[in-house]
PDB file of C-alpha atoms in Angstrom:
ATOM      1  CA  UNK A   1     123.235 -60.600 -43.385  1.00  0.00           C
ATOM      2  CA  UNK A   2     119.947 -60.060 -45.252  1.00  0.00           C
ATOM      3  CA  UNK A   3     117.448 -62.928 -45.315  1.00  0.00           C
ATOM      4  CA  UNK A   4     115.187 -63.172 -48.367  1.00  0.00           C
ATOM      5  CA  UNK A   5     112.557 -65.912 -47.975  1.00  0.00           C
ATOM      6  CA  UNK A   6     114.893 -67.460 -45.350  1.00  0.00           C
ATOM      7  CA  UNK A   7     117.882 -67.577 -47.736  1.00  0.00           C
ATOM      8  CA  UNK A   8     120.902 -65.612 -46.513  1.00  0.00           C
ATOM      9  CA  UNK A   9     122.658 -62.959 -48.633  1.00  0.00           C
ATOM     10  CA  UNK A  10     125.362 -60.361 -48.023  1.00  0.00           C
ATOM     11  CA  UNK A  11     125.170 -56.867 -49.497  1.00  0.00           C
ATOM     12  CA  UNK A  12     127.830 -56.260 -52.130  1.00  0.00           C
ATOM     13  CA  UNK A  13     128.922 -59.911 -52.013  1.00  0.00           C
ATOM     14  CA  UNK A  14     126.076 -61.931 -53.516  1.00  0.00           C
ATOM     15  CA  UNK A  15     123.276 -59.341 -53.439  1.00  0.00           C
ATOM     16  CA  UNK A  16     123.132 -56.120 -55.471  1.00  0.00           C
ATOM     17  CA  UNK A  17     120.899 -53.149 -54.702  1.00  0.00           C
ATOM     18  CA  UNK A  18     118.823 -53.793 -57.850  1.00  0.00           C
ATOM     19  CA  UNK A  19     118.290 -57.449 -56.927  1.00  0.00           C
ATOM     20  CA  UNK A  20     117.285 -56.495 -53.389  1.00  0.00           C
ATOM     21  CA  UNK A  21     114.663 -53.910 -54.412  1.00  0.00           C
ATOM     22  CA  UNK A  22     113.303 -56.199 -57.155  1.00  0.00           C
ATOM     23  CA  UNK A  23     112.725 -58.922 -54.541  1.00  0.00           C
ATOM     24  CA  UNK A  24     111.225 -56.365 -52.130  1.00  0.00           C
ATOM     25  CA  UNK A  25     108.797 -55.154 -54.837  1.00  0.00           C
ATOM     26  CA  UNK A  26     107.773 -58.784 -55.507  1.00  0.00           C
ATOM     27  CA  UNK A  27     106.700 -59.045 -51.868  1.00  0.00           C
ATOM     28  CA  UNK A  28     109.429 -61.468 -50.755  1.00  0.00           C
ATOM     29  CA  UNK A  29     109.791 -61.856 -47.006  1.00  0.00           C
ATOM     30  CA  UNK A  30     112.905 -59.867 -46.141  1.00  0.00           C
ATOM     31  CA  UNK A  31     114.514 -59.500 -42.754  1.00  0.00           C
ATOM     32  CA  UNK A  32     117.929 -58.768 -41.327  1.00  0.00           C
ATOM     33  CA  UNK A  33     119.822 -59.974 -38.326  1.00  0.00           C
ATOM     34  CA  UNK A  34     122.986 -58.972 -36.558  1.00  0.00           C
ATOM     35  CA  UNK A  35     126.310 -60.170 -38.016  1.00  0.00           C
ATOM     36  CA  UNK A  36     127.040 -63.856 -37.383  1.00  0.00           C
ATOM     37  CA  UNK A  37     129.170 -64.168 -34.230  1.00  0.00           C
ATOM     38  CA  UNK A  38     131.715 -66.405 -35.991  1.00  0.00           C
ATOM     39  CA  UNK A  39     132.174 -63.828 -38.770  1.00  0.00           C
ATOM     40  CA  UNK A  40     132.833 -61.042 -36.231  1.00  0.00           C
ATOM     41  CA  UNK A  41     135.389 -63.129 -34.304  1.00  0.00           C
ATOM     42  CA  UNK A  42     137.114 -64.235 -37.542  1.00  0.00           C
ATOM     43  CA  UNK A  43     137.417 -60.593 -38.610  1.00  0.00           C
ATOM     44  CA  UNK A  44     138.901 -59.516 -35.274  1.00  0.00           C
ATOM     45  CA  UNK A  45     141.319 -62.466 -35.226  1.00  0.00           C
ATOM     46  CA  UNK A  46     142.588 -61.717 -38.742  1.00  0.00           C
ATOM     47  CA  UNK A  47     143.028 -58.007 -37.913  1.00  0.00           C
ATOM     48  CA  UNK A  48     144.904 -58.748 -34.688  1.00  0.00           C
ATOM     49  CA  UNK A  49     147.441 -60.813 -36.636  1.00  0.00           C
ATOM     50  CA  UNK A  50     148.490 -57.573 -38.325  1.00  0.00           C
ATOM     51  CA  UNK A  51     147.474 -54.805 -35.880  1.00  0.00           C
ATOM     52  CA  UNK A  52     147.861 -54.213 -32.135  1.00  0.00           C
ATOM     53  CA  UNK A  53     144.270 -53.114 -31.495  1.00  0.00           C
ATOM     54  CA  UNK A  54     140.855 -52.990 -33.133  1.00  0.00           C
ATOM     55  CA  UNK A  55     138.203 -50.258 -32.835  1.00  0.00           C
ATOM     56  CA  UNK A  56     134.849 -51.843 -33.720  1.00  0.00           C
ATOM     57  CA  UNK A  57     131.901 -49.528 -34.432  1.00  0.00           C
ATOM     58  CA  UNK A  58     128.619 -51.456 -34.759  1.00  0.00           C
ATOM     59  CA  UNK A  59     125.118 -50.179 -35.468  1.00  0.00           C
ATOM     60  CA  UNK A  60     123.463 -48.149 -32.676  1.00  0.00           C
ATOM     61  CA  UNK A  61     122.569 -50.295 -29.658  1.00  0.00           C
ATOM     62  CA  UNK A  62     119.109 -48.679 -29.730  1.00  0.00           C
ATOM     63  CA  UNK A  63     118.419 -50.188 -33.156  1.00  0.00           C
ATOM     64  CA  UNK A  64     120.243 -53.520 -33.091  1.00  0.00           C
ATOM     65  CA  UNK A  65     121.484 -56.107 -30.618  1.00  0.00           C
ATOM     66  CA  UNK A  66     124.782 -56.452 -32.537  1.00  0.00           C
ATOM     67  CA  UNK A  67     126.446 -53.837 -30.297  1.00  0.00           C
ATOM     68  CA  UNK A  68     125.545 -55.620 -27.061  1.00  0.00           C
ATOM     69  CA  UNK A  69     126.820 -58.933 -28.464  1.00  0.00           C
ATOM     70  CA  UNK A  70     130.093 -57.371 -29.666  1.00  0.00           C
ATOM     71  CA  UNK A  71     130.731 -55.810 -26.230  1.00  0.00           C
ATOM     72  CA  UNK A  72     130.298 -59.248 -24.667  1.00  0.00           C
ATOM     73  CA  UNK A  73     132.617 -60.917 -27.220  1.00  0.00           C
ATOM     74  CA  UNK A  74     135.285 -58.222 -26.743  1.00  0.00           C
ATOM     75  CA  UNK A  75     135.649 -59.168 -23.068  1.00  0.00           C
ATOM     76  CA  UNK A  76     137.819 -62.108 -24.174  1.00  0.00           C
ATOM     77  CA  UNK A  77     140.369 -59.866 -25.894  1.00  0.00           C
ATOM     78  CA  UNK A  78     142.083 -58.152 -22.922  1.00  0.00           C
ATOM     79  CA  UNK A  79     141.257 -54.652 -24.144  1.00  0.00           C
ATOM     80  CA  UNK A  80     142.682 -55.252 -27.629  1.00  0.00           C
ATOM     81  CA  UNK A  81     139.197 -54.916 -29.139  1.00  0.00           C
ATOM     82  CA  UNK A  82     137.331 -51.752 -28.188  1.00  0.00           C
ATOM     83  CA  UNK A  83     133.638 -51.738 -29.116  1.00  0.00           C
ATOM     84  CA  UNK A  84     132.213 -48.237 -29.559  1.00  0.00           C
ATOM     85  CA  UNK A  85     128.589 -47.794 -28.499  1.00  0.00           C
ATOM     86  CA  UNK A  86     128.054 -44.353 -29.999  1.00  0.00           C
ATOM     87  CA  UNK A  87     124.448 -44.664 -31.200  1.00  0.00           C
ATOM     88  CA  UNK A  88     125.219 -44.021 -34.854  1.00  0.00           C
ATOM     89  CA  UNK A  89     123.747 -45.445 -38.039  1.00  0.00           C
ATOM     90  CA  UNK A  90     124.396 -45.119 -41.773  1.00  0.00           C
ATOM     91  CA  UNK A  91     126.086 -41.852 -42.846  1.00  0.00           C
ATOM     92  CA  UNK A  92     126.709 -40.586 -39.291  1.00  0.00           C
ATOM     93  CA  UNK A  93     128.303 -43.956 -38.478  1.00  0.00           C
ATOM     94  CA  UNK A  94     130.480 -43.625 -41.589  1.00  0.00           C
ATOM     95  CA  UNK A  95     131.696 -40.285 -40.223  1.00  0.00           C
ATOM     96  CA  UNK A  96     132.519 -41.977 -36.898  1.00  0.00           C
ATOM     97  CA  UNK A  97     134.772 -44.389 -38.791  1.00  0.00           C
ATOM     98  CA  UNK A  98     136.557 -41.452 -40.461  1.00  0.00           C
ATOM     99  CA  UNK A  99     136.851 -39.718 -37.070  1.00  0.00           C
ATOM    100  CA  UNK A 100     138.324 -42.892 -35.550  1.00  0.00           C
ATOM    101  CA  UNK A 101     140.862 -43.067 -38.387  1.00  0.00           C
ATOM    102  CA  UNK A 102     141.828 -39.419 -37.840  1.00  0.00           C
ATOM    103  CA  UNK A 103     142.289 -40.025 -34.101  1.00  0.00           C
ATOM    104  CA  UNK A 104     144.357 -43.170 -34.772  1.00  0.00           C
ATOM    105  CA  UNK A 105     146.574 -41.158 -37.137  1.00  0.00           C
ATOM    106  CA  UNK A 106     147.085 -38.680 -34.285  1.00  0.00           C
ATOM    107  CA  UNK A 107     148.410 -41.536 -32.162  1.00  0.00           C
ATOM    108  CA  UNK A 108     145.352 -42.148 -29.983  1.00  0.00           C
ATOM    109  CA  UNK A 109     144.942 -45.671 -28.573  1.00  0.00           C
ATOM    110  CA  UNK A 110     141.855 -47.808 -29.220  1.00  0.00           C
ATOM    111  CA  UNK A 111     140.496 -47.103 -25.720  1.00  0.00           C
ATOM    112  CA  UNK A 112     141.044 -43.330 -26.164  1.00  0.00           C
ATOM    113  CA  UNK A 113     139.227 -43.426 -29.522  1.00  0.00           C
ATOM    114  CA  UNK A 114     136.314 -45.320 -27.943  1.00  0.00           C
ATOM    115  CA  UNK A 115     136.134 -42.767 -25.114  1.00  0.00           C
ATOM    116  CA  UNK A 116     136.119 -39.766 -27.501  1.00  0.00           C
ATOM    117  CA  UNK A 117     133.523 -41.260 -29.895  1.00  0.00           C
ATOM    118  CA  UNK A 118     131.212 -42.212 -27.021  1.00  0.00           C
ATOM    119  CA  UNK A 119     131.586 -38.791 -25.433  1.00  0.00           C
ATOM    120  CA  UNK A 120     130.522 -37.176 -28.738  1.00  0.00           C
ATOM    121  CA  UNK A 121     127.808 -39.741 -29.485  1.00  0.00           C
ATOM    122  CA  UNK A 122     124.774 -37.491 -29.271  1.00  0.00           C
ATOM    123  CA  UNK A 123     126.376 -34.737 -31.356  1.00  0.00           C
ATOM    124  CA  UNK A 124     124.506 -35.908 -34.434  1.00  0.00           C
ATOM    125  CA  UNK A 125     121.057 -35.698 -35.967  1.00  0.00           C
ATOM    126  CA  UNK A 126     119.129 -37.529 -38.702  1.00  0.00           C
ATOM    127  CA  UNK A 127     115.817 -36.732 -40.414  1.00  0.00           C
ATOM    128  CA  UNK A 128     114.418 -39.291 -42.829  1.00  0.00           C
ATOM    129  CA  UNK A 129     111.329 -39.266 -45.013  1.00  0.00           C
ATOM    130  CA  UNK A 130     109.863 -42.601 -46.041  1.00  0.00           C
ATOM    131  CA  UNK A 131     107.919 -42.909 -49.282  1.00  0.00           C
ATOM    132  CA  UNK A 132     105.652 -45.690 -48.035  1.00  0.00           C
ATOM    133  CA  UNK A 133     104.613 -46.986 -44.614  1.00  0.00           C
ATOM    134  CA  UNK A 134     104.282 -50.559 -45.891  1.00  0.00           C
ATOM    135  CA  UNK A 135     107.737 -51.742 -44.764  1.00  0.00           C
ATOM    136  CA  UNK A 136     107.640 -50.073 -41.352  1.00  0.00           C
ATOM    137  CA  UNK A 137     104.332 -51.901 -40.836  1.00  0.00           C
ATOM    138  CA  UNK A 138     105.828 -55.232 -42.006  1.00  0.00           C
ATOM    139  CA  UNK A 139     108.719 -54.899 -39.580  1.00  0.00           C
ATOM    140  CA  UNK A 140     106.367 -54.094 -36.697  1.00  0.00           C
ATOM    141  CA  UNK A 141     107.810 -50.571 -36.391  1.00  0.00           C
ATOM    142  CA  UNK A 142     104.324 -49.031 -36.638  1.00  0.00           C
ATOM    143  CA  UNK A 143     100.835 -50.471 -36.101  1.00  0.00           C
ATOM    144  CA  UNK A 144      98.765 -51.691 -39.076  1.00  0.00           C
ATOM    145  CA  UNK A 145      96.080 -49.093 -38.184  1.00  0.00           C
ATOM    146  CA  UNK A 146      98.581 -46.209 -38.283  1.00  0.00           C
ATOM    147  CA  UNK A 147      99.972 -47.518 -41.590  1.00  0.00           C
ATOM    148  CA  UNK A 148      96.472 -47.811 -43.112  1.00  0.00           C
ATOM    149  CA  UNK A 149      95.546 -44.278 -42.048  1.00  0.00           C
ATOM    150  CA  UNK A 150      98.858 -42.884 -43.328  1.00  0.00           C
ATOM    151  CA  UNK A 151      98.440 -44.624 -46.686  1.00  0.00           C
ATOM    152  CA  UNK A 152      94.841 -43.432 -46.981  1.00  0.00           C
ATOM    153  CA  UNK A 153      95.851 -39.828 -46.312  1.00  0.00           C
ATOM    154  CA  UNK A 154      98.931 -40.213 -48.554  1.00  0.00           C
ATOM    155  CA  UNK A 155     101.192 -38.999 -45.769  1.00  0.00           C
ATOM    156  CA  UNK A 156     104.966 -38.723 -46.119  1.00  0.00           C
ATOM    157  CA  UNK A 157     106.156 -39.300 -42.563  1.00  0.00           C
ATOM    158  CA  UNK A 158     109.406 -37.695 -41.435  1.00  0.00           C
ATOM    159  CA  UNK A 159     111.228 -39.712 -38.763  1.00  0.00           C
ATOM    160  CA  UNK A 160     114.167 -38.606 -36.669  1.00  0.00           C
ATOM    161  CA  UNK A 161     117.119 -40.149 -34.883  1.00  0.00           C
ATOM    162  CA  UNK A 162     118.675 -38.001 -32.186  1.00  0.00           C
ATOM    163  CA  UNK A 163     120.268 -40.553 -29.945  1.00  0.00           C
ATOM    164  CA  UNK A 164     119.284 -44.177 -29.665  1.00  0.00           C
ATOM    165  CA  UNK A 165     115.856 -44.554 -31.213  1.00  0.00           C
ATOM    166  CA  UNK A 166     113.977 -43.893 -34.419  1.00  0.00           C
ATOM    167  CA  UNK A 167     111.064 -41.585 -33.532  1.00  0.00           C
ATOM    168  CA  UNK A 168     108.114 -40.137 -35.433  1.00  0.00           C
ATOM    169  CA  UNK A 169     108.772 -36.452 -36.029  1.00  0.00           C
ATOM    170  CA  UNK A 170     106.271 -34.946 -38.486  1.00  0.00           C
ATOM    171  CA  UNK A 171     103.546 -35.935 -40.937  1.00  0.00           C
ATOM    172  CA  UNK A 172     103.914 -34.197 -44.300  1.00  0.00           C
ATOM    173  CA  UNK A 173     101.140 -34.118 -46.892  1.00  0.00           C
ATOM    174  CA  UNK A 174     103.483 -33.911 -49.874  1.00  0.00           C
ATOM    175  CA  UNK A 175     107.050 -34.744 -50.831  1.00  0.00           C
ATOM    176  CA  UNK A 176     107.777 -31.029 -51.164  1.00  0.00           C
ATOM    177  CA  UNK A 177     106.548 -30.380 -47.618  1.00  0.00           C
ATOM    178  CA  UNK A 178     108.560 -33.324 -46.239  1.00  0.00           C
ATOM    179  CA  UNK A 179     111.752 -31.941 -47.835  1.00  0.00           C
ATOM    180  CA  UNK A 180     111.043 -28.496 -46.445  1.00  0.00           C
ATOM    181  CA  UNK A 181     110.450 -29.908 -42.925  1.00  0.00           C
ATOM    182  CA  UNK A 182     113.776 -31.778 -43.031  1.00  0.00           C
ATOM    183  CA  UNK A 183     115.766 -28.752 -44.238  1.00  0.00           C
ATOM    184  CA  UNK A 184     114.205 -26.395 -41.682  1.00  0.00           C
ATOM    185  CA  UNK A 185     114.659 -28.923 -38.859  1.00  0.00           C
ATOM    186  CA  UNK A 186     118.345 -29.293 -39.711  1.00  0.00           C
ATOM    187  CA  UNK A 187     118.784 -25.498 -39.823  1.00  0.00           C
ATOM    188  CA  UNK A 188     117.140 -25.326 -36.408  1.00  0.00           C
ATOM    189  CA  UNK A 189     119.503 -28.021 -35.072  1.00  0.00           C
ATOM    190  CA  UNK A 190     122.548 -26.175 -36.393  1.00  0.00           C
ATOM    191  CA  UNK A 191     121.444 -23.003 -34.650  1.00  0.00           C
ATOM    192  CA  UNK A 192     119.847 -24.184 -31.406  1.00  0.00           C
ATOM    193  CA  UNK A 193     121.303 -27.627 -30.696  1.00  0.00           C
ATOM    194  CA  UNK A 194     124.823 -27.199 -31.985  1.00  0.00           C
ATOM    195  CA  UNK A 195     125.076 -23.373 -31.645  1.00  0.00           C
ATOM    196  CA  UNK A 196     126.648 -23.211 -35.088  1.00  0.00           C
ATOM    197  CA  UNK A 197     124.138 -21.582 -37.488  1.00  0.00           C
ATOM    198  CA  UNK A 198     126.679 -21.368 -40.326  1.00  0.00           C
ATOM    199  CA  UNK A 199     127.622 -25.039 -39.944  1.00  0.00           C
ATOM    200  CA  UNK A 200     131.335 -24.267 -39.821  1.00  0.00           C
ATOM    201  CA  UNK A 201     131.961 -27.139 -37.406  1.00  0.00           C
ATOM    202  CA  UNK A 202     129.417 -29.586 -38.804  1.00  0.00           C
ATOM    203  CA  UNK A 203     129.602 -32.505 -41.240  1.00  0.00           C
ATOM    204  CA  UNK A 204     126.478 -32.549 -43.431  1.00  0.00           C
ATOM    205  CA  UNK A 205     125.415 -35.848 -44.923  1.00  0.00           C
ATOM    206  CA  UNK A 206     122.549 -37.219 -46.981  1.00  0.00           C
ATOM    207  CA  UNK A 207     121.234 -40.719 -47.626  1.00  0.00           C
ATOM    208  CA  UNK A 208     118.600 -42.342 -49.808  1.00  0.00           C
ATOM    209  CA  UNK A 209     117.127 -45.668 -50.846  1.00  0.00           C
ATOM    210  CA  UNK A 210     117.217 -46.756 -54.482  1.00  0.00           C
ATOM    211  CA  UNK A 211     116.281 -43.535 -56.317  1.00  0.00           C
ATOM    212  CA  UNK A 212     119.608 -41.742 -56.920  1.00  0.00           C
ATOM    213  CA  UNK A 213     118.042 -39.220 -59.326  1.00  0.00           C
ATOM    214  CA  UNK A 214     115.581 -38.001 -56.661  1.00  0.00           C
ATOM    215  CA  UNK A 215     118.413 -37.898 -54.097  1.00  0.00           C
ATOM    216  CA  UNK A 216     120.636 -35.801 -56.398  1.00  0.00           C
ATOM    217  CA  UNK A 217     117.755 -33.363 -57.013  1.00  0.00           C
ATOM    218  CA  UNK A 218     117.151 -33.041 -53.252  1.00  0.00           C
ATOM    219  CA  UNK A 219     120.885 -32.590 -52.688  1.00  0.00           C
ATOM    220  CA  UNK A 220     120.781 -29.422 -54.818  1.00  0.00           C
ATOM    221  CA  UNK A 221     118.021 -28.004 -52.595  1.00  0.00           C
ATOM    222  CA  UNK A 222     119.931 -28.890 -49.430  1.00  0.00           C
ATOM    223  CA  UNK A 223     123.147 -27.372 -50.822  1.00  0.00           C
ATOM    224  CA  UNK A 224     121.352 -24.066 -51.447  1.00  0.00           C
ATOM    225  CA  UNK A 225     120.147 -24.067 -47.835  1.00  0.00           C
ATOM    226  CA  UNK A 226     123.639 -24.918 -46.493  1.00  0.00           C
ATOM    227  CA  UNK A 227     126.118 -23.159 -48.817  1.00  0.00           C
ATOM    228  CA  UNK A 228     129.053 -23.533 -46.379  1.00  0.00           C
ATOM    229  CA  UNK A 229     128.884 -27.326 -46.148  1.00  0.00           C
ATOM    230  CA  UNK A 230     130.225 -30.008 -48.413  1.00  0.00           C
ATOM    231  CA  UNK A 231     127.521 -32.699 -48.603  1.00  0.00           C
ATOM    232  CA  UNK A 232     128.370 -36.411 -48.636  1.00  0.00           C
ATOM    233  CA  UNK A 233     125.583 -38.474 -50.250  1.00  0.00           C
ATOM    234  CA  UNK A 234     125.417 -42.252 -49.774  1.00  0.00           C
ATOM    235  CA  UNK A 235     122.806 -44.989 -50.256  1.00  0.00           C
ATOM    236  CA  UNK A 236     121.367 -46.477 -47.075  1.00  0.00           C
ATOM    237  CA  UNK A 237     122.538 -50.023 -46.430  1.00  0.00           C
ATOM    238  CA  UNK A 238     120.162 -52.835 -47.345  1.00  0.00           C
ATOM    239  CA  UNK A 239     119.830 -53.788 -43.671  1.00  0.00           C
ATOM    240  CA  UNK A 240     118.146 -50.388 -43.175  1.00  0.00           C
ATOM    241  CA  UNK A 241     116.350 -50.367 -46.555  1.00  0.00           C
ATOM    242  CA  UNK A 242     114.512 -53.541 -45.665  1.00  0.00           C
ATOM    243  CA  UNK A 243     112.634 -51.624 -42.934  1.00  0.00           C
ATOM    244  CA  UNK A 244     111.783 -48.497 -44.953  1.00  0.00           C
ATOM    245  CA  UNK A 245     111.571 -49.498 -48.618  1.00  0.00           C
ATOM    246  CA  UNK A 246     112.562 -47.540 -51.755  1.00  0.00           C
ATOM    247  CA  UNK A 247     112.199 -43.776 -52.220  1.00  0.00           C
ATOM    248  CA  UNK A 248     113.401 -42.695 -48.768  1.00  0.00           C
ATOM    249  CA  UNK A 249     115.421 -39.481 -48.399  1.00  0.00           C
ATOM    250  CA  UNK A 250     117.451 -38.384 -45.382  1.00  0.00           C
ATOM    251  CA  UNK A 251     119.509 -35.454 -44.125  1.00  0.00           C
ATOM    252  CA  UNK A 252     122.015 -36.052 -41.352  1.00  0.00           C
ATOM    253  CA  UNK A 253     124.719 -34.164 -39.569  1.00  0.00           C
ATOM    254  CA  UNK A 254     127.457 -34.794 -37.046  1.00  0.00           C
ATOM    255  CA  UNK A 255     129.680 -32.344 -35.221  1.00  0.00           C
ATOM    256  CA  UNK A 256     133.349 -32.157 -36.141  1.00  0.00           C
ATOM    257  CA  UNK A 257     135.649 -33.719 -33.585  1.00  0.00           C
ATOM    258  CA  UNK A 258     138.388 -31.187 -32.896  1.00  0.00           C
TER     259      UNK A 258
END
């Protein structure tokens, strides 16, 4: 759920991306919360009428309390609902869903899928550049003083997620420099963290908020830097966009599960 001036909306149901960013630009008070408990239970119940087991992959427990709540709710389901706490978000989380589907097709049980995804949880990396610090300040993610200084200096901060939390990574002076930092950091991860400089065993993903044209242009640059990888580009969900605003660009990767 996304709350706009205390009215609740659901992305893709009664709230489009254009409507969301128009309201954000107007200065509406926007916040998100974890999925409503009743909605989660209803979804599980309806799935268990048709399927034996459910693998539920919520947002990283380091960024939302929805994971913790789901784990607690799943205790009532005698192991039929397996909640995966694999510290993923956005495009890396999407890949986890595809990995889970692949493992299910191979005949793995829900508990085996959970075990594999959690074992591989830190085999991913995200770098994200935000266009403005205004929304991170609004959400209390950075101090007003840091936001004021960043805005004054026209900084393009690059943040990273390697594991549970969103951390400051670098301060770029220009958009061009921010893009370069993200590409070089990902190259470095491929080589030093994942020991796979050619990216043969890596999924490469990109994400953005609102500006598809800018994202497509950046994708071309990233593709030149990583010629061996097919790049999946997706918009960031509105629950993430509310904290970072429009014009954000991200590169992410996750290691192939054999």
